[in-house]
XYZ file of C-alpha atoms in Angstrom:
360
model
C 24.525 -39.486 4.501
C 21.789 -39.922 6.841
C 18.318 -38.511 5.121
C 17.215 -35.740 7.533
C 14.021 -35.385 6.796
C 13.957 -39.201 6.653
C 12.412 -39.433 2.431
C 11.908 -42.923 0.707
C 12.714 -43.760 -2.534
C 10.021 -43.942 -4.872
C 9.819 -47.450 -6.400
C 8.761 -47.751 -9.879
C 6.955 -50.100 -11.545
C 7.063 -50.729 -15.114
C 3.771 -51.240 -17.221
C 3.329 -52.353 -20.491
C 1.272 -50.927 -23.391
C -1.151 -53.713 -24.040
C -2.334 -54.457 -27.414
C -5.932 -53.262 -28.595
C -7.064 -56.048 -28.703
C -6.169 -56.959 -25.098
C -7.699 -53.846 -23.201
C -10.321 -55.238 -20.607
C -13.306 -53.955 -20.782
C -14.613 -52.457 -17.837
C -13.047 -49.594 -15.239
C -8.866 -49.782 -14.706
C -8.488 -51.863 -12.235
C -7.780 -50.325 -7.991
C -4.951 -48.783 -7.039
C -4.467 -51.694 -3.758
C -2.690 -48.101 -1.909
C -5.097 -45.815 -2.587
C -8.223 -47.815 -3.670
C -8.466 -45.459 -6.895
C -7.927 -47.009 -10.547
C -4.227 -46.330 -11.996
C -4.016 -43.155 -12.717
C -4.824 -41.597 -9.891
C -7.742 -40.189 -8.195
C -11.224 -38.277 -9.615
C -10.977 -34.658 -9.938
C -14.131 -32.908 -8.981
C -15.466 -33.345 -12.415
C -17.391 -36.880 -11.741
C -16.878 -37.531 -15.763
C -12.941 -38.158 -15.696
C -13.440 -41.491 -16.890
C -14.843 -41.702 -20.660
C -15.362 -44.447 -22.921
C -15.385 -42.314 -25.722
C -11.777 -40.159 -26.591
C -13.659 -37.518 -28.506
C -15.846 -36.765 -25.389
C -12.653 -36.001 -23.449
C -11.226 -31.675 -22.365
C -9.867 -30.414 -25.326
C -8.095 -26.841 -24.897
C -10.101 -23.993 -25.794
C -9.115 -22.127 -29.153
C -10.334 -18.892 -28.060
C -7.187 -17.648 -26.399
C -4.987 -16.187 -29.107
C -2.041 -14.872 -29.594
C -3.150 -11.596 -29.922
C -4.411 -11.574 -26.004
C -1.079 -12.466 -25.471
C 1.333 -8.869 -24.752
C 3.836 -8.365 -26.830
C 7.276 -7.655 -26.298
C 7.319 -4.488 -27.931
C 6.834 -2.642 -25.338
C 8.201 0.674 -24.220
C 11.304 0.855 -22.180
C 10.859 2.132 -18.728
C 13.969 3.571 -16.266
C 13.630 3.273 -12.544
C 14.636 3.810 -9.016
C 12.992 0.964 -6.596
C 13.291 2.069 -2.852
C 14.503 -0.996 -1.054
C 14.618 -0.271 2.568
C 12.427 1.855 4.789
C 8.193 2.042 5.252
C 8.467 2.391 1.945
C 10.902 -0.597 0.838
C 9.151 -1.805 -3.085
C 8.174 2.343 -4.147
C 8.486 2.818 -7.536
C 10.151 6.413 -9.417
C 9.958 6.481 -12.729
C 13.078 8.550 -14.466
C 11.400 9.984 -17.324
C 13.389 12.613 -17.875
C 17.259 12.929 -18.712
C 17.830 14.659 -15.251
C 15.970 13.510 -11.766
C 17.862 15.000 -8.899
C 16.417 12.575 -5.072
C 16.736 14.090 -2.178
C 14.774 14.692 0.951
C 13.674 18.422 0.121
C 10.378 19.089 -1.674
C 11.569 20.536 -4.716
C 13.168 16.893 -5.556
C 12.043 14.950 -8.454
C 12.365 11.636 -6.275
C 11.411 12.195 -3.161
C 13.207 10.497 -0.038
C 11.438 11.090 3.527
C 14.939 9.857 5.435
C 17.000 11.896 7.733
C 19.646 10.600 6.792
C 19.237 12.268 3.063
C 20.110 15.794 2.212
C 17.277 17.851 0.565
C 19.644 17.851 -2.695
C 21.007 13.732 -2.514
C 22.548 13.201 -5.398
C 21.293 13.631 -9.129
C 20.659 10.973 -12.310
C 21.236 11.929 -15.284
C 21.503 10.545 -19.151
C 23.991 10.831 -21.226
C 23.620 11.319 -24.830
C 24.441 7.986 -25.371
C 22.186 6.368 -23.720
C 24.471 5.084 -20.311
C 23.363 6.963 -16.941
C 25.344 9.038 -14.556
C 24.791 9.310 -10.520
C 26.456 12.762 -9.526
C 26.789 13.291 -5.292
C 25.280 16.731 -5.155
C 27.632 17.450 -2.280
C 25.595 15.329 0.301
C 26.359 15.441 4.251
C 26.573 11.569 4.386
C 27.263 10.932 0.650
C 26.111 8.787 -1.826
C 27.450 5.108 -2.512
C 27.604 2.751 -5.127
C 27.936 -0.577 -3.852
C 30.749 -0.246 -0.585
C 32.415 1.809 -2.999
C 31.931 5.772 -1.675
C 31.166 8.314 -5.386
C 31.230 11.661 -6.747
C 30.481 11.028 -10.053
C 30.084 7.043 -11.553
C 28.266 5.091 -14.458
C 25.324 2.625 -13.549
C 23.765 0.030 -14.742
C 20.403 -2.376 -14.293
C 20.645 -3.805 -11.341
C 22.819 -2.193 -9.335
C 22.181 -0.743 -6.265
C 22.181 3.027 -4.996
C 23.094 4.397 -1.007
C 22.497 7.747 0.321
C 23.379 7.974 3.626
C 23.223 5.573 6.237
C 20.126 3.593 5.916
C 18.381 4.580 2.347
C 19.229 2.194 -0.840
C 17.476 2.377 -4.667
C 17.927 0.159 -7.570
C 18.291 1.035 -10.263
C 16.708 -1.112 -13.177
C 15.654 -0.990 -16.875
C 11.710 -2.409 -17.523
C 9.195 -2.829 -19.589
C 5.816 -1.242 -18.814
C 4.587 -4.533 -17.632
C 7.118 -5.138 -14.820
C 7.005 -1.763 -14.159
C 3.178 -2.155 -13.802
C 3.813 -4.741 -12.006
C 6.170 -3.717 -8.949
C 3.878 -0.599 -8.547
C 0.576 -2.182 -8.677
C 2.434 -4.529 -5.774
C 3.558 -1.899 -3.693
C 0.124 -0.229 -3.946
C -1.780 -2.963 -2.959
C 0.605 -3.787 0.766
C -0.054 0.295 1.307
C -2.840 1.128 0.412
C -6.922 0.089 1.712
C -8.284 -0.952 -1.722
C -12.050 0.425 -1.121
C -10.801 3.891 -0.846
C -7.287 4.050 -2.386
C -5.595 5.781 1.167
C -3.032 4.291 2.940
C -4.008 1.225 5.342
C -3.450 0.428 8.524
C -0.612 -1.601 8.976
C 1.316 1.348 7.395
C 0.213 3.946 9.028
C 1.074 2.992 12.150
C 4.582 2.076 11.037
C 5.164 6.114 10.253
C 3.664 6.638 13.211
C 6.030 4.869 15.095
C 8.821 5.961 12.820
C 7.181 10.151 13.472
C 7.391 9.668 17.110
C 10.430 8.787 17.579
C 11.944 11.464 15.508
C 9.511 13.742 17.142
C 10.903 13.120 20.502
C 14.399 13.016 19.052
C 13.968 16.269 17.795
C 11.635 18.071 19.642
C 9.216 18.047 16.839
C 5.439 18.608 16.996
C 2.826 16.142 16.221
C -0.319 15.375 15.863
C -2.885 12.734 15.256
C -6.970 13.022 14.285
C -8.957 10.053 14.514
C -12.006 10.415 12.634
C -15.483 8.037 12.623
C -18.558 8.735 10.288
C -21.536 9.261 12.422
C -24.100 7.079 12.392
C -22.927 4.922 9.458
C -24.144 1.618 10.132
C -27.970 3.275 10.164
C -26.890 4.137 6.796
C -25.451 0.972 5.338
C -28.879 -0.735 6.493
C -31.264 1.836 4.512
C -29.114 2.814 1.399
C -27.484 -0.552 1.224
C -23.444 -1.746 1.855
C -22.742 0.506 -2.114
C -24.304 3.238 -0.663
C -21.723 2.690 2.367
C -19.039 2.219 -0.023
C -18.943 5.537 -1.854
C -19.894 7.737 0.985
C -16.531 6.257 2.427
C -14.845 6.468 -0.937
C -15.934 10.579 -1.108
C -15.450 11.178 2.675
C -12.377 10.219 2.315
C -11.235 11.895 -1.030
C -12.320 15.394 0.670
C -10.303 14.800 3.046
C -7.038 14.143 1.410
C -7.697 17.637 -0.329
C -7.908 19.110 3.123
C -4.383 17.475 4.028
C -1.180 18.895 2.999
C 0.662 16.261 0.931
C 3.455 15.495 3.829
C 0.146 14.552 5.931
C -1.010 11.181 5.848
C -4.745 9.686 5.531
C -5.386 5.931 6.233
C -8.437 3.865 7.131
C -7.812 3.115 9.946
C -11.575 0.891 10.552
C -14.487 -0.107 8.943
C -15.667 4.002 9.379
C -12.656 4.938 10.807
C -10.070 7.183 9.307
C -7.040 8.535 11.208
C -4.676 11.386 9.918
C -1.213 11.744 10.848
C -0.456 15.614 11.405
C 3.181 16.809 10.653
C 4.690 19.466 12.720
C 1.586 20.464 13.672
C 0.520 21.487 16.948
C -2.884 21.856 19.190
C -3.738 24.906 17.140
C -3.108 23.609 14.153
C -4.547 20.519 14.288
C -8.142 21.998 15.517
C -8.351 24.212 12.476
C -8.106 20.778 10.675
C -10.548 19.371 12.594
C -12.657 22.227 11.957
C -12.455 22.463 8.485
C -12.605 18.353 7.546
C -16.131 18.892 9.733
C -17.393 21.954 7.704
C -16.155 20.462 4.259
C -18.014 16.917 5.341
C -21.506 18.209 6.530
C -21.467 20.358 3.588
C -20.606 17.395 0.918
C -23.972 15.260 -0.867
C -23.449 12.286 -1.433
C -25.957 11.072 -5.090
C -27.679 7.687 -4.329
C -29.192 5.481 -7.446
C -29.406 6.939 -10.771
C -32.483 8.027 -13.336
C -35.643 6.984 -12.037
C -34.023 5.061 -8.867
C -32.338 8.596 -7.825
C -32.474 9.443 -3.807
C -32.418 12.228 -2.929
C -28.176 12.929 -2.205
C -27.000 11.786 1.056
C -25.400 14.434 3.989
C -23.256 13.293 6.906
C -21.080 14.483 9.124
C -18.625 12.747 11.182
C -16.770 13.327 15.328
C -13.167 13.514 14.987
C -10.872 12.737 18.516
C -8.112 15.136 18.824
C -4.570 14.491 20.308
C -0.707 15.978 20.490
C 2.264 14.766 21.190
C 3.028 17.328 24.307
C -0.953 15.304 25.438
C 1.192 12.310 25.772
C 3.524 11.114 29.166
C 7.241 11.839 27.984
C 7.911 8.153 28.025
C 4.573 7.699 25.949
C 4.891 6.818 22.324
C 2.560 5.811 19.383
C 0.290 3.499 21.306
C -0.574 5.871 23.749
C -0.874 8.895 21.555
C -3.944 6.996 19.519
C -4.901 5.674 22.988
C -5.738 9.217 23.993
C -7.156 9.818 20.672
C -9.666 7.383 20.343
C -10.683 8.196 24.240
C -11.750 11.709 22.923
C -12.851 10.350 20.206
C -15.602 8.517 22.259
C -15.874 11.391 24.587
C -16.735 13.415 21.057
C -19.968 10.623 20.330
C -21.042 10.930 23.680
C -21.656 14.323 23.373
C -23.665 14.501 20.792
C -21.357 13.478 17.731
C -20.430 15.673 14.922
C -17.775 17.789 16.906
C -14.105 17.378 17.405
C -12.662 16.738 20.792
C -9.030 17.791 21.485
C -9.116 17.929 25.561
C -12.152 17.508 28.078
C -14.091 19.407 25.917
C -15.750 19.217 22.559
C -16.329 21.413 20.315
C -19.716 21.611 17.542
């Protein structure tokens, strides 16, 4: 059969082991193909050929078995979301009973329109085994292809809720559970501020715009920019700038609801996706953000090098879905919020723009 990759068989050359008395003096002979001495090309370390074997590197004995995690870690029972924009999210099942659903009272909250508010329940029985039970959901609970009412589950089983959501049931140790959480966090969160990143925000925005158009639900976007941030960096340094970004984002996170989303959109730009929010409520939220950030005191330096606390302001552009043409989508909504942010900057900063005029 012809090799589609056109690989060639490697020919091996038998090499005898010379006597200690027949070892030639000087460096080993060079390979014809590479020009390097037999044994391979030199590494970045110029001492890769040594005359005295005693000078060769040895394994560092500093790493001991005590530094290696043992196998005595506590088992963790988890559900991992395998579908949708939150794929990879891990839920810990650390109680004997957990309700899964779309309602805010659910222990495992799944934001999907095909999931009922109280969709299913997972229970740990007295013998240590787990059971999944459908709670009269609209679209059903499935274990593999089979729709179930009550069924025992084992590690590795996939539980499907409605048409879209698939969860994997697993029992892992602490290290594996922590790894899964870190992987999910690194793929969705900004490394500096720990709010959501731009990629995750845009995926959510696409979903929310489609949902709002289909169900005629309100939706608003607030695009927020720190005023004169470059000057702040130049005057106080980038470490102070990072501190400002962290504290400002933390303050804004406290002002939004659980169902809203805050993300870092750019260098000093943030964006809030406000669900079920019209223009009036979005303006109220923007005004609260302006007042809160104005009052925020940001410490600079420590001890003798401490300076007077910094104060910063933000400018905000607000756009709601009805402001966009009926055929417009996520890109048009963001573009409108960006144009209004630019207007707020041009009119003097530290203000909100939600139409043709700005409000300080």
